[in-house]
């Protein structure tokens, strides 16, 4: 067999509407996104465990196991980026999934052109081996974070935010750049990014005793600085 056979799919699409799922799968495949499909939340969890897709797209409402529960279980057991799709009438379940860790809420029926940039941001290829900045080590394939050898748990969204800051360490990253890269929008509520940054800071400082800090640069954005003299404030 060729190595391609063993590669995990780029996307698992879970949608109870078989016709809509088939059409979306064709469009994703035409865009170069290797996609597998299932039709309920229980099957989605089984496929995530068996096939290890690089991202998951859940339609809400999702039968058997709801989208919010599936998102929460994926975050705990097989952390990968999760997107949730819903019509305005089903926004409540989608909002619950975002609260459980989904990285984005997108339209249903699908707008593939809206989803592709989010998939590319969440699943872009990285060099083999961990990403290391200061005393922080990211296992980018397994979604694990280690500070001074100690494992620190971060939800997928905060993992991706920390990863972006580490990839651009020692330079200012604007708020607009962060929201475009991680949420695919320029109109994110400003407090949302602030809350995620604060959570990451707290975990690095209190759980990891890291020498690295995420500094807020007034009127500009954030900068990750690492060094033994960092105060952690």
PDB file of C-alpha atoms in Angstrom:
ATOM      1  CA  UNK A   1       0.000   0.000   0.000  1.00  0.00           C
ATOM      2  CA  UNK A   2       1.089   3.561  -0.581  1.00  0.00           C
ATOM      3  CA  UNK A   3       1.568   5.950   2.366  1.00  0.00           C
ATOM      4  CA  UNK A   4      -1.542   7.873   1.182  1.00  0.00           C
ATOM      5  CA  UNK A   5      -3.744   4.947   2.239  1.00  0.00           C
ATOM      6  CA  UNK A   6      -2.625   5.301   5.833  1.00  0.00           C
ATOM      7  CA  UNK A   7      -3.035   9.072   6.048  1.00  0.00           C
ATOM      8  CA  UNK A   8      -5.892  10.230   8.274  1.00  0.00           C
ATOM      9  CA  UNK A   9      -8.691  12.155   6.570  1.00  0.00           C
ATOM     10  CA  UNK A  10      -8.569  15.936   6.637  1.00  0.00           C
ATOM     11  CA  UNK A  11     -12.187  16.199   7.736  1.00  0.00           C
ATOM     12  CA  UNK A  12     -14.946  14.167   9.372  1.00  0.00           C
ATOM     13  CA  UNK A  13     -18.366  15.565   8.449  1.00  0.00           C
ATOM     14  CA  UNK A  14     -21.256  14.486  10.678  1.00  0.00           C
ATOM     15  CA  UNK A  15     -24.678  15.431   9.291  1.00  0.00           C
ATOM     16  CA  UNK A  16     -27.995  13.542   9.541  1.00  0.00           C
ATOM     17  CA  UNK A  17     -29.047  14.865   6.122  1.00  0.00           C
ATOM     18  CA  UNK A  18     -27.429  12.292   3.833  1.00  0.00           C
ATOM     19  CA  UNK A  19     -28.079  14.212   0.605  1.00  0.00           C
ATOM     20  CA  UNK A  20     -26.667  17.466   1.987  1.00  0.00           C
ATOM     21  CA  UNK A  21     -23.655  15.630   3.448  1.00  0.00           C
ATOM     22  CA  UNK A  22     -22.913  13.949   0.108  1.00  0.00           C
ATOM     23  CA  UNK A  23     -23.022  17.273  -1.750  1.00  0.00           C
ATOM     24  CA  UNK A  24     -20.771  18.924   0.822  1.00  0.00           C
ATOM     25  CA  UNK A  25     -18.338  16.005   0.729  1.00  0.00           C
ATOM     26  CA  UNK A  26     -18.031  16.365  -3.056  1.00  0.00           C
ATOM     27  CA  UNK A  27     -17.265  20.075  -2.743  1.00  0.00           C
ATOM     28  CA  UNK A  28     -14.675  19.500  -0.013  1.00  0.00           C
ATOM     29  CA  UNK A  29     -13.030  16.725  -2.010  1.00  0.00           C
ATOM     30  CA  UNK A  30     -12.915  18.970  -5.089  1.00  0.00           C
ATOM     31  CA  UNK A  31     -11.106  21.542  -2.938  1.00  0.00           C
ATOM     32  CA  UNK A  32      -8.515  18.940  -1.934  1.00  0.00           C
ATOM     33  CA  UNK A  33      -9.937  18.180   1.526  1.00  0.00           C
ATOM     34  CA  UNK A  34     -10.040  14.405   2.083  1.00  0.00           C
ATOM     35  CA  UNK A  35     -13.419  13.888   3.764  1.00  0.00           C
ATOM     36  CA  UNK A  36     -15.325  11.083   5.462  1.00  0.00           C
ATOM     37  CA  UNK A  37     -19.006  11.283   6.386  1.00  0.00           C
ATOM     38  CA  UNK A  38     -21.252   9.932   9.131  1.00  0.00           C
ATOM     39  CA  UNK A  39     -24.782  10.789  10.197  1.00  0.00           C
ATOM     40  CA  UNK A  40     -25.046  10.899  14.000  1.00  0.00           C
ATOM     41  CA  UNK A  41     -23.030  11.902  17.042  1.00  0.00           C
ATOM     42  CA  UNK A  42     -22.270   8.386  18.266  1.00  0.00           C
ATOM     43  CA  UNK A  43     -20.814   7.393  14.894  1.00  0.00           C
ATOM     44  CA  UNK A  44     -18.826  10.636  14.841  1.00  0.00           C
ATOM     45  CA  UNK A  45     -17.142   9.712  18.128  1.00  0.00           C
ATOM     46  CA  UNK A  46     -16.358   6.217  16.836  1.00  0.00           C
ATOM     47  CA  UNK A  47     -14.874   7.605  13.618  1.00  0.00           C
ATOM     48  CA  UNK A  48     -12.766  10.171  15.475  1.00  0.00           C
ATOM     49  CA  UNK A  49     -11.290   7.389  17.606  1.00  0.00           C
ATOM     50  CA  UNK A  50     -10.739   5.010  14.698  1.00  0.00           C
ATOM     51  CA  UNK A  51      -9.733   7.327  11.838  1.00  0.00           C
ATOM     52  CA  UNK A  52      -8.165  10.338  13.643  1.00  0.00           C
ATOM     53  CA  UNK A  53      -9.386  13.059  11.262  1.00  0.00           C
ATOM     54  CA  UNK A  54      -7.481  16.320  11.371  1.00  0.00           C
ATOM     55  CA  UNK A  55     -10.708  18.320  11.883  1.00  0.00           C
ATOM     56  CA  UNK A  56     -14.417  17.668  12.524  1.00  0.00           C
ATOM     57  CA  UNK A  57     -17.483  19.473  11.192  1.00  0.00           C
ATOM     58  CA  UNK A  58     -20.709  18.774  13.079  1.00  0.00           C
ATOM     59  CA  UNK A  59     -24.201  19.696  11.908  1.00  0.00           C
ATOM     60  CA  UNK A  60     -26.562  20.828  14.649  1.00  0.00           C
ATOM     61  CA  UNK A  61     -28.895  19.389  15.750  1.00  0.00           C
ATOM     62  CA  UNK A  62     -27.090  16.045  15.674  1.00  0.00           C
ATOM     63  CA  UNK A  63     -29.005  12.845  16.573  1.00  0.00           C
ATOM     64  CA  UNK A  64     -28.079  10.188  19.179  1.00  0.00           C
ATOM     65  CA  UNK A  65     -25.337  12.312  20.778  1.00  0.00           C
ATOM     66  CA  UNK A  66     -25.695  16.079  20.444  1.00  0.00           C
ATOM     67  CA  UNK A  67     -23.110  18.418  18.942  1.00  0.00           C
ATOM     68  CA  UNK A  68     -22.127  20.004  22.270  1.00  0.00           C
ATOM     69  CA  UNK A  69     -21.531  16.623  23.926  1.00  0.00           C
ATOM     70  CA  UNK A  70     -19.567  15.344  20.915  1.00  0.00           C
ATOM     71  CA  UNK A  71     -17.408  18.488  20.974  1.00  0.00           C
ATOM     72  CA  UNK A  72     -16.690  18.120  24.678  1.00  0.00           C
ATOM     73  CA  UNK A  73     -15.765  14.431  24.343  1.00  0.00           C
ATOM     74  CA  UNK A  74     -13.512  15.078  21.350  1.00  0.00           C
ATOM     75  CA  UNK A  75     -11.704  17.806  23.309  1.00  0.00           C
ATOM     76  CA  UNK A  76     -11.056  15.378  26.157  1.00  0.00           C
ATOM     77  CA  UNK A  77     -10.255  12.197  24.250  1.00  0.00           C
ATOM     78  CA  UNK A  78      -8.936  13.090  20.762  1.00  0.00           C
ATOM     79  CA  UNK A  79      -8.307  16.852  20.611  1.00  0.00           C
ATOM     80  CA  UNK A  80      -8.749  18.192  17.085  1.00  0.00           C
ATOM     81  CA  UNK A  81     -10.406  21.384  15.829  1.00  0.00           C
ATOM     82  CA  UNK A  82     -14.212  21.116  15.738  1.00  0.00           C
ATOM     83  CA  UNK A  83     -16.520  23.366  13.735  1.00  0.00           C
ATOM     84  CA  UNK A  84     -20.281  23.350  14.184  1.00  0.00           C
ATOM     85  CA  UNK A  85     -22.814  24.222  11.478  1.00  0.00           C
ATOM     86  CA  UNK A  86     -26.392  25.280  12.135  1.00  0.00           C
ATOM     87  CA  UNK A  87     -29.249  27.292  10.724  1.00  0.00           C
ATOM     88  CA  UNK A  88     -30.457  30.325  12.708  1.00  0.00           C
ATOM     89  CA  UNK A  89     -33.295  28.182  14.113  1.00  0.00           C
ATOM     90  CA  UNK A  90     -30.767  25.727  15.589  1.00  0.00           C
ATOM     91  CA  UNK A  91     -28.319  28.312  16.913  1.00  0.00           C
ATOM     92  CA  UNK A  92     -28.795  27.264  20.557  1.00  0.00           C
ATOM     93  CA  UNK A  93     -27.158  23.848  20.079  1.00  0.00           C
ATOM     94  CA  UNK A  94     -24.384  25.379  17.986  1.00  0.00           C
ATOM     95  CA  UNK A  95     -23.715  28.000  20.658  1.00  0.00           C
ATOM     96  CA  UNK A  96     -23.514  25.246  23.266  1.00  0.00           C
ATOM     97  CA  UNK A  97     -20.965  23.423  21.077  1.00  0.00           C
ATOM     98  CA  UNK A  98     -18.859  26.591  20.814  1.00  0.00           C
ATOM     99  CA  UNK A  99     -18.967  26.895  24.605  1.00  0.00           C
ATOM    100  CA  UNK A 100     -17.805  23.256  24.784  1.00  0.00           C
ATOM    101  CA  UNK A 101     -14.765  24.038  22.617  1.00  0.00           C
ATOM    102  CA  UNK A 102     -15.793  24.257  18.951  1.00  0.00           C
ATOM    103  CA  UNK A 103     -13.569  26.779  17.173  1.00  0.00           C
ATOM    104  CA  UNK A 104     -16.273  28.265  14.946  1.00  0.00           C
ATOM    105  CA  UNK A 105     -20.013  28.407  14.240  1.00  0.00           C
ATOM    106  CA  UNK A 106     -20.720  28.302  10.488  1.00  0.00           C
ATOM    107  CA  UNK A 107     -23.814  28.394   8.301  1.00  0.00           C
ATOM    108  CA  UNK A 108     -25.954  25.357   7.491  1.00  0.00           C
ATOM    109  CA  UNK A 109     -26.533  24.529   4.629  1.00  0.00           C
ATOM    110  CA  UNK A 110     -22.782  24.753   4.201  1.00  0.00           C
ATOM    111  CA  UNK A 111     -20.888  27.596   2.586  1.00  0.00           C
ATOM    112  CA  UNK A 112     -17.740  25.703   1.710  1.00  0.00           C
ATOM    113  CA  UNK A 113     -15.896  28.914   0.837  1.00  0.00           C
ATOM    114  CA  UNK A 114     -16.516  30.076   4.438  1.00  0.00           C
ATOM    115  CA  UNK A 115     -15.340  26.799   5.974  1.00  0.00           C
ATOM    116  CA  UNK A 116     -12.158  26.163   3.974  1.00  0.00           C
ATOM    117  CA  UNK A 117     -10.112  29.046   5.473  1.00  0.00           C
ATOM    118  CA  UNK A 118     -11.038  27.854   8.978  1.00  0.00           C
ATOM    119  CA  UNK A 119      -9.959  24.313   8.133  1.00  0.00           C
ATOM    120  CA  UNK A 120      -6.669  25.496   6.671  1.00  0.00           C
ATOM    121  CA  UNK A 121      -5.931  27.627   9.730  1.00  0.00           C
ATOM    122  CA  UNK A 122      -6.731  24.807  12.117  1.00  0.00           C
ATOM    123  CA  UNK A 123      -5.040  21.914  10.344  1.00  0.00           C
ATOM    124  CA  UNK A 124      -2.120  23.321   8.356  1.00  0.00           C
ATOM    125  CA  UNK A 125       0.871  21.020   8.078  1.00  0.00           C
ATOM    126  CA  UNK A 126       3.772  21.614  10.473  1.00  0.00           C
ATOM    127  CA  UNK A 127       7.343  20.316  10.506  1.00  0.00           C
ATOM    128  CA  UNK A 128       7.822  17.031  12.309  1.00  0.00           C
ATOM    129  CA  UNK A 129       8.800  17.284  15.946  1.00  0.00           C
ATOM    130  CA  UNK A 130       7.587  19.541  18.744  1.00  0.00           C
ATOM    131  CA  UNK A 131       7.410  23.320  18.629  1.00  0.00           C
ATOM    132  CA  UNK A 132       9.635  24.674  21.416  1.00  0.00           C
ATOM    133  CA  UNK A 133       9.854  28.276  22.604  1.00  0.00           C
ATOM    134  CA  UNK A 134      11.530  29.024  25.926  1.00  0.00           C
ATOM    135  CA  UNK A 135      10.408  26.387  28.403  1.00  0.00           C
ATOM    136  CA  UNK A 136       7.163  25.589  26.500  1.00  0.00           C
ATOM    137  CA  UNK A 137       6.930  22.549  24.234  1.00  0.00           C
ATOM    138  CA  UNK A 138       3.942  21.915  21.955  1.00  0.00           C
ATOM    139  CA  UNK A 139       3.229  18.507  20.477  1.00  0.00           C
ATOM    140  CA  UNK A 140       1.370  19.858  17.453  1.00  0.00           C
ATOM    141  CA  UNK A 141       0.110  16.481  16.257  1.00  0.00           C
ATOM    142  CA  UNK A 142      -1.118  15.254  19.641  1.00  0.00           C
ATOM    143  CA  UNK A 143      -2.371  18.635  20.950  1.00  0.00           C
ATOM    144  CA  UNK A 144      -0.264  18.363  24.107  1.00  0.00           C
ATOM    145  CA  UNK A 145       1.445  21.235  25.946  1.00  0.00           C
ATOM    146  CA  UNK A 146       4.408  20.789  28.294  1.00  0.00           C
ATOM    147  CA  UNK A 147       6.021  23.452  30.452  1.00  0.00           C
ATOM    148  CA  UNK A 148       9.301  22.416  32.087  1.00  0.00           C
ATOM    149  CA  UNK A 149       8.265  18.826  31.346  1.00  0.00           C
ATOM    150  CA  UNK A 150       4.900  19.197  33.094  1.00  0.00           C
ATOM    151  CA  UNK A 151       1.753  18.545  31.058  1.00  0.00           C
ATOM    152  CA  UNK A 152      -0.640  21.510  30.870  1.00  0.00           C
ATOM    153  CA  UNK A 153      -4.161  20.968  29.528  1.00  0.00           C
ATOM    154  CA  UNK A 154      -5.467  23.551  27.052  1.00  0.00           C
ATOM    155  CA  UNK A 155      -8.709  23.321  25.063  1.00  0.00           C
ATOM    156  CA  UNK A 156      -8.189  23.191  21.299  1.00  0.00           C
ATOM    157  CA  UNK A 157      -8.975  26.878  20.726  1.00  0.00           C
ATOM    158  CA  UNK A 158      -6.469  28.005  23.369  1.00  0.00           C
ATOM    159  CA  UNK A 159      -3.922  25.470  22.123  1.00  0.00           C
ATOM    160  CA  UNK A 160      -4.152  27.012  18.648  1.00  0.00           C
ATOM    161  CA  UNK A 161      -3.856  30.522  20.069  1.00  0.00           C
ATOM    162  CA  UNK A 162      -0.751  29.609  22.074  1.00  0.00           C
ATOM    163  CA  UNK A 163       0.707  27.872  19.039  1.00  0.00           C
ATOM    164  CA  UNK A 164       0.211  30.979  16.885  1.00  0.00           C
ATOM    165  CA  UNK A 165       1.897  33.196  19.471  1.00  0.00           C
ATOM    166  CA  UNK A 166       4.797  30.746  19.779  1.00  0.00           C
ATOM    167  CA  UNK A 167       5.218  30.624  16.006  1.00  0.00           C
ATOM    168  CA  UNK A 168       5.512  34.434  16.107  1.00  0.00           C
ATOM    169  CA  UNK A 169       7.426  34.734  19.403  1.00  0.00           C
ATOM    170  CA  UNK A 170       9.204  37.991  20.215  1.00  0.00           C
ATOM    171  CA  UNK A 171       7.137  40.065  17.812  1.00  0.00           C
ATOM    172  CA  UNK A 172       3.865  41.912  18.226  1.00  0.00           C
ATOM    173  CA  UNK A 173       0.852  40.114  16.760  1.00  0.00           C
ATOM    174  CA  UNK A 174      -2.139  42.394  16.278  1.00  0.00           C
ATOM    175  CA  UNK A 175      -5.561  41.502  17.605  1.00  0.00           C
ATOM    176  CA  UNK A 176      -6.884  41.600  14.044  1.00  0.00           C
ATOM    177  CA  UNK A 177      -4.264  39.094  12.860  1.00  0.00           C
ATOM    178  CA  UNK A 178      -5.119  36.726  15.697  1.00  0.00           C
ATOM    179  CA  UNK A 179      -8.872  36.877  15.141  1.00  0.00           C
ATOM    180  CA  UNK A 180      -8.478  36.360  11.378  1.00  0.00           C
ATOM    181  CA  UNK A 181      -6.076  33.448  11.835  1.00  0.00           C
ATOM    182  CA  UNK A 182      -8.023  31.639  14.554  1.00  0.00           C
ATOM    183  CA  UNK A 183     -11.649  32.666  14.133  1.00  0.00           C
ATOM    184  CA  UNK A 184     -11.698  33.564  10.440  1.00  0.00           C
ATOM    185  CA  UNK A 185     -13.255  36.976  11.094  1.00  0.00           C
ATOM    186  CA  UNK A 186     -12.340  40.611  11.706  1.00  0.00           C
ATOM    187  CA  UNK A 187     -15.437  41.272  13.828  1.00  0.00           C
ATOM    188  CA  UNK A 188     -14.888  39.079  16.899  1.00  0.00           C
ATOM    189  CA  UNK A 189     -16.052  40.539  20.210  1.00  0.00           C
ATOM    190  CA  UNK A 190     -12.846  42.030  21.653  1.00  0.00           C
ATOM    191  CA  UNK A 191     -13.485  40.505  25.070  1.00  0.00           C
ATOM    192  CA  UNK A 192     -13.425  36.960  23.624  1.00  0.00           C
ATOM    193  CA  UNK A 193      -9.750  37.166  22.673  1.00  0.00           C
ATOM    194  CA  UNK A 194      -8.885  38.862  25.966  1.00  0.00           C
ATOM    195  CA  UNK A 195     -10.495  36.037  27.959  1.00  0.00           C
ATOM    196  CA  UNK A 196      -8.619  33.328  26.036  1.00  0.00           C
ATOM    197  CA  UNK A 197      -5.291  35.137  26.453  1.00  0.00           C
ATOM    198  CA  UNK A 198      -5.939  35.508  30.192  1.00  0.00           C
ATOM    199  CA  UNK A 199      -6.670  31.781  30.552  1.00  0.00           C
ATOM    200  CA  UNK A 200      -3.461  30.830  28.746  1.00  0.00           C
ATOM    201  CA  UNK A 201      -1.414  33.247  30.857  1.00  0.00           C
ATOM    202  CA  UNK A 202      -2.870  31.820  34.054  1.00  0.00           C
ATOM    203  CA  UNK A 203      -2.121  28.223  33.082  1.00  0.00           C
ATOM    204  CA  UNK A 204       1.432  28.981  31.988  1.00  0.00           C
ATOM    205  CA  UNK A 205       2.148  30.989  35.131  1.00  0.00           C
ATOM    206  CA  UNK A 206       0.287  29.101  37.844  1.00  0.00           C
ATOM    207  CA  UNK A 207       0.435  25.506  36.605  1.00  0.00           C
ATOM    208  CA  UNK A 208       3.632  25.546  34.577  1.00  0.00           C
ATOM    209  CA  UNK A 209       5.718  28.208  36.381  1.00  0.00           C
ATOM    210  CA  UNK A 210       6.810  29.263  32.904  1.00  0.00           C
ATOM    211  CA  UNK A 211       9.450  31.885  32.226  1.00  0.00           C
ATOM    212  CA  UNK A 212       7.420  32.955  29.179  1.00  0.00           C
ATOM    213  CA  UNK A 213       4.899  35.773  29.275  1.00  0.00           C
ATOM    214  CA  UNK A 214       2.231  37.032  26.885  1.00  0.00           C
ATOM    215  CA  UNK A 215       2.486  40.801  27.020  1.00  0.00           C
ATOM    216  CA  UNK A 216      -0.386  43.083  26.016  1.00  0.00           C
ATOM    217  CA  UNK A 217       0.988  45.900  23.865  1.00  0.00           C
ATOM    218  CA  UNK A 218      -1.452  48.751  24.292  1.00  0.00           C
ATOM    219  CA  UNK A 219      -3.255  49.711  21.110  1.00  0.00           C
ATOM    220  CA  UNK A 220      -1.486  47.021  19.086  1.00  0.00           C
ATOM    221  CA  UNK A 221      -1.852  43.419  20.226  1.00  0.00           C
ATOM    222  CA  UNK A 222       0.184  40.770  22.035  1.00  0.00           C
ATOM    223  CA  UNK A 223       3.788  39.578  22.155  1.00  0.00           C
ATOM    224  CA  UNK A 224       5.150  36.331  23.584  1.00  0.00           C
ATOM    225  CA  UNK A 225       8.439  36.881  25.394  1.00  0.00           C
ATOM    226  CA  UNK A 226      10.547  34.122  26.931  1.00  0.00           C
ATOM    227  CA  UNK A 227      13.599  34.362  29.128  1.00  0.00           C
ATOM    228  CA  UNK A 228      14.798  33.600  32.649  1.00  0.00           C
ATOM    229  CA  UNK A 229      14.267  37.192  33.694  1.00  0.00           C
ATOM    230  CA  UNK A 230      10.566  37.249  32.750  1.00  0.00           C
ATOM    231  CA  UNK A 231       8.342  38.220  35.649  1.00  0.00           C
ATOM    232  CA  UNK A 232       5.230  36.353  34.464  1.00  0.00           C
ATOM    233  CA  UNK A 233       2.991  39.344  35.040  1.00  0.00           C
TER     234      UNK A 233
END
